[in-house]
Structure formats: structure tokens, C-alpha cells
Amino acid sequence: MIAVEEALHIVLKERFALTETETLPLQQALNRNLAKAIQSPINLPSYRLSSMDGFALCTHDFQEYQLKGEVKAGDNQNPDLQPGECVRIFTGAVVPDSADAVVMQEKIKQEGNTITVDLPIYQGQNIREVGSQVKKGAFPLEKGQVLQASGLAFLRSLGISEVEVIRVPRVRIILTGNELISPDEPLTRGKIYESNSVLLQIALEQQGIQPQLISFSEDSIEATTSVLENALQTADVVLVSGGISVGDYDFVKAALGNLKVETLFYKVRQRPGKPLYFGKKENAFVFALPGNPASTLSCFYVYVLPLLARLKGGQSKGLLRVKLPLAHAFQSDEPRALFLKALVKERAVQILDYQHSSMLVSFAKANALVYIPEKSGAFSEGDFVETLLLPNTILT
Ligand code: AMP
Ligand code: MG
């Protein structure tokens, strides 16, 4: 059994990124990582633009200016102003070549066609110069950059409509357990509605990854070995749910042994998720996640996510970790490290009730996991604790 930090270190040390790339329309590239640096085909902005509604001045040594018309956003005229002349201008409109400053409309007095500017003016005031955001030929985004709405919109503002990205990992999900049934079956004695398929599928989709296949295995060594063998042939990452503990009907570890999967670690001093397994066979990785749903998701967020991010070509070490004050006192009754479902609210973090690994109810309300290192003592209200922000944090 190893410590949390050691387990994470082992995951993060596996650093090969997938090399195959594909070119996608921007709309399909959300959450994908750039296969190469982006070179800007244009200056941004391409023209000198006004950043204010106001007046574009051809400056002189006096405060009064004569109004000579207007330029609004989208216009292409270029009035030739003489010193002491100005035009009405609006945000996003091209500043005439002959103008050297823009003053905000709130800062002037207007009488007829005469504008009085009673404040110091400097060259370039309120003008967004050509290339001031990005110069033509420059590389504003590096290889590996993950693309979110902002990145995709930025590429579009450069006139780019498709982008070369690293392919996503092929992920297969294997669910084990004779007790599992789907919601369209009647709930009979001994059975439970299976939830980890949805859990893992959606958590993957949030990272821009559609699982290749979700398969099911009954609790037998033959079935488990056969499903795993099949998955290892095509997947980059196999996520197994359940069957990795030490019960008589847990066959995943033995099946992985049969298939000569190399164990990178098995069992972590943590709660939830002690029997977590991580292994590798050639280019395929296997995570066997303990089947209790809160363990499955916790292990996914802490260990699987960083591996997927690396494979996709990024540098992420997983969920963002911040130190936040506890909203209340807390004492751990457990020597293992803890990942506790928690709610970040008003700049403090509250540890939720119902922490057992079988319980998703607290996870459903959580936006963070509080990490309590092993052998921590008691915490008082206001003590800072390491908090991992879940991907949905801003939405809660
Ligand atoms: P295991 O890791 O196979 O020992 O399972 C631990 C607990 O998690 C058991 O109570 C299982 O019934 C439950 N479990 C396993 N797989 C799932 C699943 N896919 N959905 C919901 N609960 C599960
Ligand atoms: Mg089981």
C-alpha cells in the first residue's frame, strides 16, 4: 500500500502524449489540445480601432476642435483631418489615419460643431493599435494548449476556422458485478441500479472524451479476463469499475495478472478508494476503480483525470488545488488520507455529511474535494485545508 502523493507521482511520471492528430472545425474542438503552435495569419486588431465612444482628434496645442463628420463601427472611410479637427467615433470603428487620439464623449463639451477638450491628451489615447493583441506571424497559443470557448473564439477572431488537435484517448469502461442492473429492469432482491457507467461516461465527456465502449462483466475470472483482454486490444485507457477489492468474487486483479498487465501500483492509503489499481500493458493503461460510486468518482478525479490530460497533450496535474479556510472544525478518525466531498461557499469550505464511499448524495451537492493528508490531527474553524475544485465548481 502506498501514499497518495506516491501514487500521483507514479501516474504523472507516465508522460507520453498521444502523437496522432486530426483537423477539426472549431466547433468540434472543445476541450482538445493543440497539436502545434498557432501562427497568426493577421494582425489583431488589423486596423487602429477606437476603444471608446467619443471623438477622434487630430491634435493641436489648443482645447477646441472642429467636428468634421463621423465614423462608426464597420465604416471604411478615412477622413483626412487637419490639426484642430475631429470626427465623432464609436467603439470598434477605425480611427482615421490622420487622428492621433480618441477622447471619451463624457470628457468633452460640445456646442454646435465645436468640441472643447479640457483634459490632457496623449498620443494613442483610447486607440487599439494594429497588432497590439497579436502581431501577424506571431505564435499566440502554444502546442498542447487546451481549447475552451475562449480559445476557440480567439482562433475565430484570427479568421481561423479549423484547427489541428491531438486525438483523444480511446477509453473503454468495464463494469463488473453480478448485482448490477439497468434502470429499465425491475429491481429484484439482491440487485442494484448500476450508476458508475453514467458517472464515468459523463465525467469523460466533460473532458471532451466519448468512451469507445461500455462493457459489462459478470463476477467470474473467465468473463473478467475475456472482457479485459478485448478492451486492451484497442484502448489507450481501460477503466474498470468494481471487482478490485479482496473479496472472493473480486476477479479484476487476477484477470490483469493473467493478461500480463504490469502493476504500477495497487492500494493507496486513502479513503475512499483504498483498493485503487493502476497498471500498464504496452501502450495501454488500466485503472481499476473500486466500485463504490463515490470511490470511483473520487479516484477518477484525482488519478485518471491527470493521466487523460497528459495523453491529450496537456500539462495539467489534474484538478486545481487551492488552500481554503474550513467553515467549521474537523477531526479525522482515520489514519489514511481523506478526500472529502465538500462545498466551497463564500470563500470557505464546508465538509458535507454522508461521506461513505457508497454514497453519491453528498457528491451530487459537492463542488470540491477537501484533501486531508494521512495522520492529520484536528482542524479548527478557519484552518486552511487543501481543496481540489471539481470541474463543475463555477456552475454550483
Ligand atoms: P466492488 O468494488 O465490486 O467490491 O463493489 C463495491 C460496492 O460498489 C458494492 O456495493 C457494489 O454493489 C457497488 N458497485 C459496484 N459497481 C457499481 C456500479 N457500476 N454502480 C453502482 N454501484 C456499484
Ligand atoms: Mg463487485
XYZ file of C-alpha atoms and ligand atoms in Angstrom, residues 175-176 179-180 192-197 241-245 250 290-293, ligand 1:
43
model
C -18.403 -2.589 -15.252
C -18.160 -5.637 -13.024
C -25.703 -7.314 -8.708
C -25.835 -4.580 -11.335
C -28.936 -2.535 -7.567
C -29.353 0.072 -10.246
C -25.975 0.498 -11.790
C -24.652 4.074 -11.748
C -20.918 4.012 -12.485
C -21.433 3.820 -16.251
C -15.353 -0.387 -12.112
C -15.510 -2.767 -9.143
C -14.054 -6.204 -8.544
C -10.620 -4.913 -7.491
C -11.011 -5.447 -3.766
C -13.302 -9.818 -6.989
C -13.202 0.468 -6.531
C -16.907 0.011 -7.335
C -18.488 2.108 -4.625
C -19.633 5.103 -6.662
P -16.756 -3.820 -5.541
O -15.729 -2.770 -5.766
O -17.025 -4.649 -6.741
O -16.428 -4.643 -4.320
O -18.103 -3.062 -5.235
C -18.205 -2.238 -4.082
C -19.610 -1.700 -3.964
O -19.900 -0.886 -5.061
C -20.681 -2.778 -3.955
O -21.677 -2.424 -3.011
C -21.229 -2.737 -5.351
O -22.563 -3.160 -5.425
C -21.083 -1.279 -5.702
N -20.933 -1.118 -7.139
C -20.059 -1.758 -7.929
N -20.202 -1.386 -9.207
C -21.189 -0.471 -9.220
C -21.809 0.277 -10.255
N -21.418 0.160 -11.532
N -22.801 1.127 -9.919
C -23.177 1.268 -8.638
N -22.632 0.590 -7.623
C -21.660 -0.292 -7.906
